Every structure is written in structure tokens, then in C-alpha cells.
mmCIF file of C-alpha atoms in Angstrom:
data_model
loop_
_atom_site.group_PDB
_atom_site.id
_atom_site.type_symbol
_atom_site.label_atom_id
_atom_site.label_comp_id
_atom_site.label_asym_id
_atom_site.label_seq_id
_atom_site.Cartn_x
_atom_site.Cartn_y
_atom_site.Cartn_z
ATOM 1 C CA MET A 94 -8.024 -12.097 -29.584
ATOM 2 C CA THR A 95 -6.860 -15.671 -29.020
ATOM 3 C CA GLY A 96 -3.202 -14.685 -28.731
ATOM 4 C CA ILE A 97 -3.921 -11.784 -26.363
ATOM 5 C CA LEU A 98 -6.187 -13.919 -24.189
ATOM 6 C CA PHE A 99 -3.726 -16.818 -24.059
ATOM 7 C CA SER A 100 -0.716 -14.668 -23.149
ATOM 8 C CA LYS A 101 -2.572 -12.810 -20.412
ATOM 9 C CA LEU A 102 -4.059 -15.948 -18.864
ATOM 10 C CA LEU A 103 -0.657 -17.637 -19.025
ATOM 11 C CA ALA A 104 0.949 -14.699 -17.204
ATOM 12 C CA ILE A 105 -1.679 -14.966 -14.465
ATOM 13 C CA PHE A 106 -1.086 -18.686 -14.025
ATOM 14 C CA ILE A 107 2.691 -18.215 -13.922
ATOM 15 C CA ALA A 108 2.394 -15.530 -11.212
ATOM 16 C CA ALA A 109 0.002 -17.736 -9.202
ATOM 17 C CA ALA A 110 2.304 -20.740 -9.687
ATOM 18 C CA MET A 111 5.216 -18.744 -8.314
ATOM 19 C CA GLY A 112 3.121 -17.912 -5.261
ATOM 20 C CA TRP A 113 2.206 -21.588 -4.879
ATOM 21 C CA PHE A 114 5.869 -22.594 -5.058
ATOM 22 C CA VAL A 115 6.871 -20.039 -2.414
ATOM 23 C CA GLY A 116 4.062 -21.300 -0.190
ATOM 24 C CA HIS A 117 4.887 -24.955 -0.865
ATOM 25 C CA MET A 118 8.523 -24.406 0.096
ATOM 26 C CA ARG A 119 7.375 -22.499 3.217
ATOM 27 C CA TRP A 120 9.993 -19.830 2.527
ATOM 28 C CA LEU A 121 7.868 -17.230 4.304
ATOM 29 C CA GLY A 122 6.910 -19.483 7.199
ATOM 30 C CA LYS A 123 4.301 -22.073 8.103
ATOM 31 C CA ALA A 124 0.541 -21.709 7.773
ATOM 32 C CA GLY A 125 -1.722 -21.100 10.736
ATOM 33 C CA GLY A 126 -2.129 -18.493 13.424
ATOM 34 C CA GLU A 127 -1.791 -14.736 13.249
ATOM 35 C CA THR A 128 1.611 -15.007 11.537
ATOM 36 C CA ASP A 129 0.266 -17.059 8.620
ATOM 37 C CA PRO A 130 2.263 -15.582 5.681
ATOM 38 C CA ALA A 131 -0.695 -15.595 3.281
ATOM 39 C CA ARG A 132 -2.852 -13.819 5.837
ATOM 40 C CA VAL A 133 -0.123 -11.304 6.669
ATOM 41 C CA LEU A 134 0.360 -10.418 2.997
ATOM 42 C CA SER A 135 -3.395 -10.231 2.491
ATOM 43 C CA ASN A 136 -3.698 -7.827 5.429
ATOM 44 C CA LEU A 137 -0.856 -5.749 3.989
ATOM 45 C CA ALA A 138 -2.745 -5.446 0.712
ATOM 46 C CA PHE A 139 -6.081 -4.768 2.420
ATOM 47 C CA TYR A 140 -4.813 -2.195 4.908
ATOM 48 C CA LEU A 141 -2.222 -0.364 2.795
ATOM 49 C CA PHE A 142 -2.208 -1.025 -0.952
ATOM 50 C CA VAL A 143 -5.968 -1.232 -1.585
ATOM 51 C CA PRO A 144 -6.760 1.921 0.458
ATOM 52 C CA ALA A 145 -4.130 3.817 -1.551
ATOM 53 C CA LEU A 146 -5.697 2.624 -4.803
ATOM 54 C CA MET A 147 -9.234 3.431 -3.623
ATOM 55 C CA PHE A 148 -8.411 6.920 -2.388
ATOM 56 C CA ARG A 149 -6.436 7.892 -5.503
ATOM 57 C CA THR A 150 -9.110 6.579 -7.865
ATOM 58 C CA THR A 151 -11.949 8.371 -6.103
ATOM 59 C CA ALA A 152 -10.031 11.609 -5.640
ATOM 60 C CA ARG A 153 -9.086 11.817 -9.345
ATOM 61 C CA VAL A 154 -12.224 10.636 -11.157
ATOM 62 C CA ASP A 155 -14.078 13.309 -13.151
ATOM 63 C CA PHE A 156 -17.730 12.557 -12.464
ATOM 64 C CA GLN A 157 -18.991 15.209 -14.876
ATOM 65 C CA THR A 158 -17.566 13.474 -17.948
ATOM 66 C CA LEU A 159 -18.591 9.900 -17.117
ATOM 67 C CA PRO A 160 -20.991 8.104 -19.542
ATOM 68 C CA TRP A 161 -23.690 7.528 -16.942
ATOM 69 C CA LEU A 162 -26.043 5.540 -19.202
ATOM 70 C CA THR A 163 -23.359 2.932 -19.923
ATOM 71 C CA ILE A 164 -22.347 2.873 -16.267
ATOM 72 C CA ALA A 165 -25.954 2.326 -15.162
ATOM 73 C CA ALA A 166 -26.453 -0.369 -17.807
ATOM 74 C CA PHE A 167 -23.515 -2.282 -16.315
ATOM 75 C CA PHE A 168 -23.907 -1.731 -12.598
ATOM 76 C CA ALA A 169 -27.698 -2.128 -12.352
ATOM 77 C CA PRO A 170 -27.689 -5.835 -13.336
ATOM 78 C CA VAL A 171 -24.370 -6.540 -11.587
ATOM 79 C CA VAL A 172 -25.567 -5.091 -8.277
ATOM 80 C CA LEU A 173 -28.855 -6.954 -8.730
ATOM 81 C CA ALA A 174 -26.941 -10.202 -9.259
ATOM 82 C CA LEU A 175 -24.726 -9.566 -6.226
ATOM 83 C CA LEU A 176 -27.776 -8.998 -4.020
ATOM 84 C CA GLY A 177 -29.456 -12.051 -5.536
ATOM 85 C CA VAL A 178 -26.504 -14.325 -4.717
ATOM 86 C CA TYR A 179 -26.301 -12.791 -1.253
ATOM 87 C CA LEU A 180 -29.986 -13.487 -0.530
ATOM 88 C CA TRP A 181 -29.699 -16.985 -2.001
ATOM 89 C CA GLN A 182 -26.805 -17.768 0.319
ATOM 90 C CA ARG A 183 -28.516 -16.210 3.331
ATOM 91 C CA SER A 184 -31.570 -18.380 2.698
ATOM 92 C CA ARG A 185 -29.346 -21.413 3.290
ATOM 93 C CA ARG A 186 -28.695 -20.146 6.839
ATOM 94 C CA PRO A 187 -24.918 -20.718 6.989
ATOM 95 C CA ASP A 188 -23.214 -21.045 10.373
ATOM 96 C CA ASN A 189 -20.685 -18.381 9.397
ATOM 97 C CA PRO A 190 -22.457 -15.015 8.892
ATOM 98 C CA ALA A 191 -19.769 -13.829 6.445
ATOM 99 C CA VAL A 192 -20.484 -16.605 3.905
ATOM 100 C CA PRO A 193 -23.275 -14.835 1.915
ATOM 101 C CA ALA A 194 -21.246 -11.672 1.266
ATOM 102 C CA VAL A 195 -18.050 -13.569 0.450
ATOM 103 C CA ARG A 196 -19.815 -15.801 -2.066
ATOM 104 C CA SER A 197 -21.670 -12.867 -3.614
ATOM 105 C CA ILE A 198 -18.427 -10.984 -4.274
ATOM 106 C CA THR A 199 -16.834 -14.152 -5.709
ATOM 107 C CA ALA A 200 -19.753 -14.558 -8.105
ATOM 108 C CA CYS A 201 -19.867 -10.928 -9.277
ATOM 109 C CA PHE A 202 -16.444 -9.264 -8.976
ATOM 110 C CA GLY A 203 -14.607 -9.599 -12.286
ATOM 111 C CA ASN A 204 -10.890 -9.499 -13.037
ATOM 112 C CA THR A 205 -11.116 -6.149 -14.813
ATOM 113 C CA LEU A 206 -7.409 -5.309 -14.592
ATOM 114 C CA GLN A 207 -5.170 -8.346 -15.160
ATOM 115 C CA VAL A 208 -7.467 -9.903 -17.784
ATOM 116 C CA GLY A 209 -9.885 -7.133 -18.728
ATOM 117 C CA VAL A 210 -7.569 -4.267 -19.699
ATOM 118 C CA PRO A 211 -5.318 -6.129 -22.196
ATOM 119 C CA LEU A 212 -8.237 -8.110 -23.607
ATOM 120 C CA VAL A 213 -10.425 -5.046 -24.244
ATOM 121 C CA ALA A 214 -7.468 -3.055 -25.607
ATOM 122 C CA GLY A 215 -6.589 -5.839 -28.031
ATOM 123 C CA VAL A 216 -10.127 -6.563 -29.197
ATOM 124 C CA PHE A 217 -11.886 -3.170 -29.088
ATOM 125 C CA GLY A 218 -8.972 -0.718 -29.328
ATOM 126 C CA GLU A 219 -8.647 2.657 -27.635
ATOM 127 C CA ASP A 220 -12.359 3.509 -27.876
ATOM 128 C CA GLY A 221 -13.332 0.296 -26.135
ATOM 129 C CA LEU A 222 -10.584 0.719 -23.560
ATOM 130 C CA ALA A 223 -11.920 4.178 -22.675
ATOM 131 C CA VAL A 224 -15.316 2.648 -21.836
ATOM 132 C CA HIS A 225 -13.655 -0.168 -19.900
ATOM 133 C CA ILE A 226 -11.459 2.134 -17.818
ATOM 134 C CA THR A 227 -14.491 4.253 -16.937
ATOM 135 C CA ILE A 228 -16.255 1.206 -15.486
ATOM 136 C CA VAL A 229 -13.047 0.034 -13.780
ATOM 137 C CA SER A 230 -12.756 3.373 -11.969
ATOM 138 C CA LEU A 231 -16.041 2.629 -10.184
ATOM 139 C CA HIS A 232 -15.963 -1.179 -10.138
ATOM 140 C CA ALA A 233 -14.147 -1.893 -6.874
ATOM 141 C CA LEU A 234 -15.585 1.212 -5.233
ATOM 142 C CA THR A 235 -19.141 0.032 -5.868
ATOM 143 C CA LEU A 236 -18.965 -3.729 -5.378
ATOM 144 C CA LEU A 237 -16.472 -3.910 -2.506
ATOM 145 C CA SER A 238 -18.273 -1.130 -0.639
ATOM 146 C CA LEU A 239 -21.637 -2.858 -1.059
ATOM 147 C CA ALA A 240 -20.232 -6.238 0.006
ATOM 148 C CA THR A 241 -18.608 -4.584 3.017
ATOM 149 C CA VAL A 242 -21.933 -3.099 4.140
ATOM 150 C CA LEU A 243 -23.607 -6.508 3.779
ATOM 151 C CA VAL A 244 -20.955 -8.499 5.621
ATOM 152 C CA GLU A 245 -20.534 -5.980 8.437
ATOM 153 C CA SER A 246 -24.284 -5.804 9.026
ATOM 154 C CA ASP A 247 -24.471 -9.618 9.172
ATOM 155 C CA LEU A 248 -21.512 -9.809 11.560
ATOM 156 C CA ALA A 249 -22.993 -7.107 13.779
ATOM 157 C CA ARG A 250 -26.332 -8.936 14.017
ATOM 158 C CA HIS A 251 -24.568 -12.232 14.698
ATOM 159 C CA HIS A 252 -22.330 -10.922 17.488
ATOM 160 C CA ALA A 253 -24.967 -8.667 19.025
ATOM 161 C CA SER A 254 -27.792 -11.176 19.363
ATOM 162 C CA GLY A 255 -30.115 -9.869 22.044
ATOM 163 C CA ALA A 256 -28.779 -6.324 21.719
ATOM 164 C CA SER A 257 -31.065 -3.439 20.841
ATOM 165 C CA LEU A 258 -31.675 -2.460 17.231
ATOM 166 C CA LEU A 259 -30.034 0.922 17.824
ATOM 167 C CA SER A 260 -26.914 -0.729 19.230
ATOM 168 C CA THR A 261 -26.694 -3.138 16.298
ATOM 169 C CA LEU A 262 -27.070 -0.286 13.810
ATOM 170 C CA GLY A 263 -24.350 1.642 15.608
ATOM 171 C CA VAL A 264 -21.899 -1.258 15.402
ATOM 172 C CA THR A 265 -22.743 -1.791 11.746
ATOM 173 C CA MET A 266 -22.203 1.866 10.866
ATOM 174 C CA ARG A 267 -18.932 2.088 12.770
ATOM 175 C CA ASN A 268 -17.469 -1.110 11.287
ATOM 176 C CA THR A 269 -18.643 -0.167 7.800
ATOM 177 C CA ILE A 270 -17.206 3.354 7.799
ATOM 178 C CA ILE A 271 -13.994 2.655 9.741
ATOM 179 C CA HIS A 272 -12.976 0.081 7.153
ATOM 180 C CA PRO A 273 -9.940 -0.143 4.831
ATOM 181 C CA VAL A 274 -12.171 -0.109 1.743
ATOM 182 C CA VAL A 275 -14.980 2.301 2.610
ATOM 183 C CA LEU A 276 -13.038 4.938 4.570
ATOM 184 C CA PRO A 277 -10.547 5.687 1.734
ATOM 185 C CA VAL A 278 -13.487 5.923 -0.686
ATOM 186 C CA LEU A 279 -15.256 8.477 1.515
ATOM 187 C CA ALA A 280 -12.012 10.399 2.004
ATOM 188 C CA GLY A 281 -11.422 10.355 -1.758
ATOM 189 C CA PHE A 282 -14.919 11.687 -2.416
ATOM 190 C CA ALA A 283 -14.313 14.463 0.111
ATOM 191 C CA TRP A 284 -11.062 15.427 -1.596
ATOM 192 C CA ASN A 285 -12.751 15.273 -5.012
ATOM 193 C CA LEU A 286 -15.428 17.732 -3.854
ATOM 194 C CA THR A 287 -12.766 20.312 -3.010
ATOM 195 C CA GLY A 288 -11.783 20.492 -6.674
ATOM 196 C CA LEU A 289 -8.092 20.387 -5.735
ATOM 197 C CA ALA A 290 -5.557 18.238 -7.559
ATOM 198 C CA LEU A 291 -3.560 15.772 -5.492
ATOM 199 C CA PRO A 292 -0.064 17.063 -4.674
ATOM 200 C CA ARG A 293 2.433 15.484 -7.047
ATOM 201 C CA VAL A 294 4.414 13.669 -4.362
ATOM 202 C CA LEU A 295 1.261 12.284 -2.706
ATOM 203 C CA ASP A 296 -0.107 11.198 -6.084
ATOM 204 C CA GLU A 297 3.115 9.347 -6.905
ATOM 205 C CA VAL A 298 3.153 7.613 -3.517
ATOM 206 C CA LEU A 299 -0.474 6.513 -3.883
ATOM 207 C CA GLN A 300 0.128 5.319 -7.445
ATOM 208 C CA MET A 301 3.187 3.336 -6.354
ATOM 209 C CA LEU A 302 1.333 1.675 -3.486
ATOM 210 C CA GLY A 303 -1.783 1.014 -5.577
ATOM 211 C CA SER A 304 0.232 -0.627 -8.357
ATOM 212 C CA ALA A 305 1.338 -3.307 -5.884
ATOM 213 C CA VAL A 306 -2.213 -4.664 -5.528
ATOM 214 C CA VAL A 307 -2.242 -6.691 -8.759
ATOM 215 C CA PRO A 308 1.061 -8.631 -8.456
ATOM 216 C CA LEU A 309 0.640 -9.194 -4.729
ATOM 217 C CA CYS A 310 -2.876 -10.581 -5.148
ATOM 218 C CA LEU A 311 -1.813 -12.909 -7.958
ATOM 219 C CA VAL A 312 0.972 -14.338 -5.810
ATOM 220 C CA LEU A 313 -1.471 -14.621 -2.906
ATOM 221 C CA ILE A 314 -3.793 -16.800 -4.988
ATOM 222 C CA GLY A 315 -1.034 -19.382 -5.397
ATOM 223 C CA MET A 316 0.090 -19.107 -1.795
ATOM 224 C CA SER A 317 -3.459 -19.584 -0.554
ATOM 225 C CA LEU A 318 -3.872 -22.732 -2.629
ATOM 226 C CA SER A 319 -0.597 -24.053 -1.207
ATOM 227 C CA TYR A 320 -1.489 -23.299 2.409
ATOM 228 C CA TYR A 321 -5.225 -24.040 2.406
ATOM 229 C CA GLY A 322 -5.578 -26.519 -0.474
ATOM 230 C CA TRP A 323 -8.438 -26.816 -2.974
ATOM 231 C CA PRO A 324 -12.056 -26.385 -1.838
ATOM 232 C CA ARG A 325 -13.785 -29.472 -0.532
ATOM 233 C CA ALA A 326 -17.245 -28.456 -1.777
ATOM 234 C CA TRP A 327 -16.755 -28.181 -5.548
ATOM 235 C CA ARG A 328 -20.485 -28.106 -6.170
ATOM 236 C CA ASP A 329 -20.882 -24.767 -4.373
ATOM 237 C CA MET A 330 -17.873 -23.292 -6.133
ATOM 238 C CA MET A 331 -19.020 -24.394 -9.588
ATOM 239 C CA GLY A 332 -22.437 -22.892 -8.900
ATOM 240 C CA LEU A 333 -20.795 -19.526 -8.240
ATOM 241 C CA LEU A 334 -18.721 -19.866 -11.411
ATOM 242 C CA ALA A 335 -21.838 -20.602 -13.450
ATOM 243 C CA VAL A 336 -23.265 -17.321 -12.170
ATOM 244 C CA LYS A 337 -20.058 -15.417 -12.950
ATOM 245 C CA LEU A 338 -19.241 -16.816 -16.381
ATOM 246 C CA LEU A 339 -22.736 -17.443 -17.776
ATOM 247 C CA LEU A 340 -25.620 -15.886 -15.839
ATOM 248 C CA LEU A 341 -24.064 -12.483 -15.070
ATOM 249 C CA PRO A 342 -23.007 -11.599 -18.655
ATOM 250 C CA ALA A 343 -26.384 -12.816 -19.917
ATOM 251 C CA LEU A 344 -28.148 -10.562 -17.401
ATOM 252 C CA VAL A 345 -25.990 -7.552 -18.370
ATOM 253 C CA LEU A 346 -26.662 -8.262 -22.058
ATOM 254 C CA VAL A 347 -30.446 -8.372 -21.588
ATOM 255 C CA VAL A 348 -30.661 -5.321 -19.308
ATOM 256 C CA ALA A 349 -28.176 -3.181 -21.256
ATOM 257 C CA HIS A 350 -29.603 -3.966 -24.709
ATOM 258 C CA TRP A 351 -33.340 -4.329 -24.125
ATOM 259 C CA VAL A 352 -33.824 -2.015 -21.119
ATOM 260 C CA PHE A 353 -31.188 0.703 -21.593
ATOM 261 C CA GLY A 354 -31.093 0.439 -25.384
ATOM 262 C CA LEU A 355 -27.329 0.059 -25.717
ATOM 263 C CA SER A 356 -25.759 -1.468 -28.795
ATOM 264 C CA GLY A 357 -22.455 -1.483 -30.608
ATOM 265 C CA LEU A 358 -19.151 -0.915 -28.833
ATOM 266 C CA GLY A 359 -20.544 0.105 -25.448
ATOM 267 C CA LEU A 360 -22.700 -3.010 -25.226
ATOM 268 C CA ALA A 361 -19.878 -5.322 -26.310
ATOM 269 C CA VAL A 362 -17.450 -3.904 -23.752
ATOM 270 C CA ILE A 363 -19.728 -4.122 -20.708
ATOM 271 C CA VAL A 364 -20.901 -7.638 -21.625
ATOM 272 C CA MET A 365 -17.261 -8.680 -21.877
ATOM 273 C CA MET A 366 -16.581 -7.058 -18.500
ATOM 274 C CA ALA A 367 -19.433 -8.990 -16.902
ATOM 275 C CA ALA A 368 -18.080 -12.226 -18.394
ATOM 276 C CA LEU A 369 -14.584 -11.854 -16.877
ATOM 277 C CA PRO A 370 -13.505 -14.495 -14.330
ATOM 278 C CA PRO A 371 -13.479 -13.582 -10.615
ATOM 279 C CA GLY A 372 -10.773 -11.131 -9.632
ATOM 280 C CA SER A 373 -8.180 -11.580 -6.924
ATOM 281 C CA ASN A 374 -10.075 -9.065 -4.760
ATOM 282 C CA ALA A 375 -12.617 -11.826 -4.133
ATOM 283 C CA MET A 376 -9.893 -13.979 -2.615
ATOM 284 C CA MET A 377 -8.562 -11.055 -0.598
ATOM 285 C CA PHE A 378 -12.070 -10.277 0.664
ATOM 286 C CA SER A 379 -12.472 -13.887 1.840
ATOM 287 C CA GLN A 380 -9.160 -13.731 3.687
ATOM 288 C CA ARG A 381 -10.125 -10.451 5.309
ATOM 289 C CA TYR A 382 -13.091 -12.224 6.947
ATOM 290 C CA ARG A 383 -11.365 -15.634 7.231
ATOM 291 C CA THR A 384 -14.172 -17.262 5.324
ATOM 292 C CA LEU A 385 -14.013 -19.742 2.415
ATOM 293 C CA GLU A 386 -10.382 -18.980 1.515
ATOM 294 C CA GLN A 387 -10.072 -22.323 -0.267
ATOM 295 C CA GLU A 388 -13.209 -21.756 -2.305
ATOM 296 C CA ALA A 389 -12.350 -18.190 -3.305
ATOM 297 C CA SER A 390 -8.785 -19.035 -4.358
ATOM 298 C CA GLY A 391 -9.910 -22.111 -6.268
ATOM 299 C CA ALA A 392 -12.687 -20.144 -7.956
ATOM 300 C CA VAL A 393 -10.224 -17.592 -9.338
ATOM 301 C CA VAL A 394 -7.972 -20.284 -10.818
ATOM 302 C CA VAL A 395 -10.694 -22.554 -12.223
ATOM 303 C CA ALA A 396 -12.775 -19.681 -13.630
ATOM 304 C CA THR A 397 -9.733 -18.194 -15.350
ATOM 305 C CA LEU A 398 -9.208 -21.533 -17.098
ATOM 306 C CA LEU A 399 -12.875 -21.780 -18.107
ATOM 307 C CA PHE A 400 -12.877 -18.182 -19.333
ATOM 308 C CA ALA A 401 -10.791 -19.237 -22.325
ATOM 309 C CA VAL A 402 -13.832 -21.263 -23.426
ATOM 310 C CA THR A 403 -16.635 -18.835 -22.546
ATOM 311 C CA ALA A 404 -14.974 -15.599 -23.746
ATOM 312 C CA PRO A 405 -15.527 -16.160 -27.494
ATOM 313 C CA LEU A 406 -19.256 -16.656 -26.864
ATOM 314 C CA TRP A 407 -19.673 -13.306 -25.102
ATOM 315 C CA LEU A 408 -17.526 -11.555 -27.678
ATOM 316 C CA ALA A 409 -19.676 -12.879 -30.526
ATOM 317 C CA ILE A 410 -23.219 -12.241 -29.220
ATOM 318 C CA PRO A 411 -23.098 -8.402 -29.068
ATOM 319 C CA VAL A 412 -21.564 -8.348 -32.566
ATOM 320 C CA TRP A 413 -24.387 -10.565 -33.829
ATOM 321 C CA LEU A 414 -27.009 -8.292 -32.226
ATOM 322 C CA GLY A 415 -25.470 -5.256 -33.899
ATOM 323 C CA ARG A 416 -25.947 -6.623 -37.398
#
């Protein structure tokens, strides 16, 4: 496990460092304005690559064969934690209405691909990877869609102060549905309901575009740190990381084991998934709404470092419970 974890984390840091170097040298241009290179690349990912990934995933998933008990045991506490962080941040009455949703996704969205897939494959084998991939197929669909609904409703209320409730609801619905995350998901569900397979050429195009999300986002982490610098409020960021690396896996462990009755491989895999550091989608989400870019980028890097320390703990506890 140590060798797999080290090599994967090192690869992430090297990719981010390359992005930082490109940003530091200003090879793609200077920061600021609508032509900010980091923002342009983030928009490219959010408007093209992520929608392709979302649509293909939703259109191809076989809902009849999914292990719904394991899925519920993972998503119930994770969604609860996301809403909890969101409400906690809203209670602080931030000036920027997008702050609660951005911080909630940073605290709850794990790096299930770059770190999760090789780690689970190396530690739990093919059986564990099958469970992991099942959760991954619904991970971004669930959490990004929920965060989108929250942030768009907050933005609609903020910009429509004094407007009627019906008008505010209309703006919220429109901005939530006509969105680069939610719309491809709905379109994918619609295609899935037809029972038709994706045409081969379309499937290959979507797969090619979707595969660009991971490397682009890793480079963007480094570029964002170069352009925007490290967060000024480390206390807030470390609080989110405590939720992600400690509180969230503990919550999944308690709910999955003592409420849903899971044990063994399924329990170990979903606890490990909950313990993963924040994924690059959190940074991309912050850039989409131009909110806390420094904090989100810094959180991904710092949490990935700390994960090397916390991972053995969350690998050991489910094994100990299974004895």
C-alpha cells in the first residue's frame, strides 16, 4: 500500500508542479481579466470535458445491477456532511453567496480517480475496485449536482433581492438545469431510459473528451497556485480539511457499519473513499463561481500531503472491526 500511495501522490504533485511552472513562467499569458489562462482552461474543462464525462457516465450506467445498499451507506452520510458544512458556512453570513456551496464541495468531494482508483486496486484488488467504480459512477453526478442546486439558489436569492418568490424560483430552476454539470446528467438519464447503446463514434468522442478532465485539472491546480497564491485564511482551510480527512470517513464508518450493517470489503472500500483528499473538481467548482480559488487549490495540495498520514488509519479500522 505504501508504495502505491507514494507513487500516485508523487505523480499528482509532479503534474501540479508542471502546471505551477507554466503559470510562473506566464507562458500562457498573465493573470487577471476574462483572458486569465487558468480561468480559460477551467471554463474549457467545465463547459466541454466535464459535460462529456457526465453524459457518457449517466448514459452507460446499469442501474439495475448497482449495489444500492452500499451506495446508500456511502452517499447518505456524505450528503449529510455536505449539507452540514453548507449550513455551517451559511450561518456565518458570508458576503459572497457562493462561499457556502464552494466550501461544502471542498470538504466532501474526494479524489476518487487520481488517488482512489490505483489505491483501491492495489489494496483491495478487483473485488474492491468493482465497489469503488460503482460509487465513482455516481459520485460527481450526485455531489456536483447537489452543490450546483445550492449555489444557484443562493445566487438567485442574492441577485433578486426584493423580487417575488416565484421569480426567484424561476431563476434558480433555469440556472440549475441549464448548467454544464446538471444538463448533461439529465440528458444522460434520458438516453439511458431509451435502452439504446451509444453509437460507437459518439462513445469514443465522449470518452476522449472525458479523459482530458483528470490531467487538465491537475495542471490547473498548479497554475491556480501560481496565479492566485496560497490562501490567506489557513484556519478556514484547515477546518475544511479536518472535515474531509477525519470527520467524513468517521461519519461514513459509523453510518455504514452501525446503521446499514455493512462489514468486510464493502465497508473498507467506502470508508477509504470518504477519507480521500479533496478532488480537483472542488478547485474547478470554485473557479466556475470565482470564489475562494486560493483556498480550494491550496486545500487539494495540502490535503493530498496529509492523506499519506491519515490513510493508514482508515485502512486499519474497518479491518479491525471485521475481526
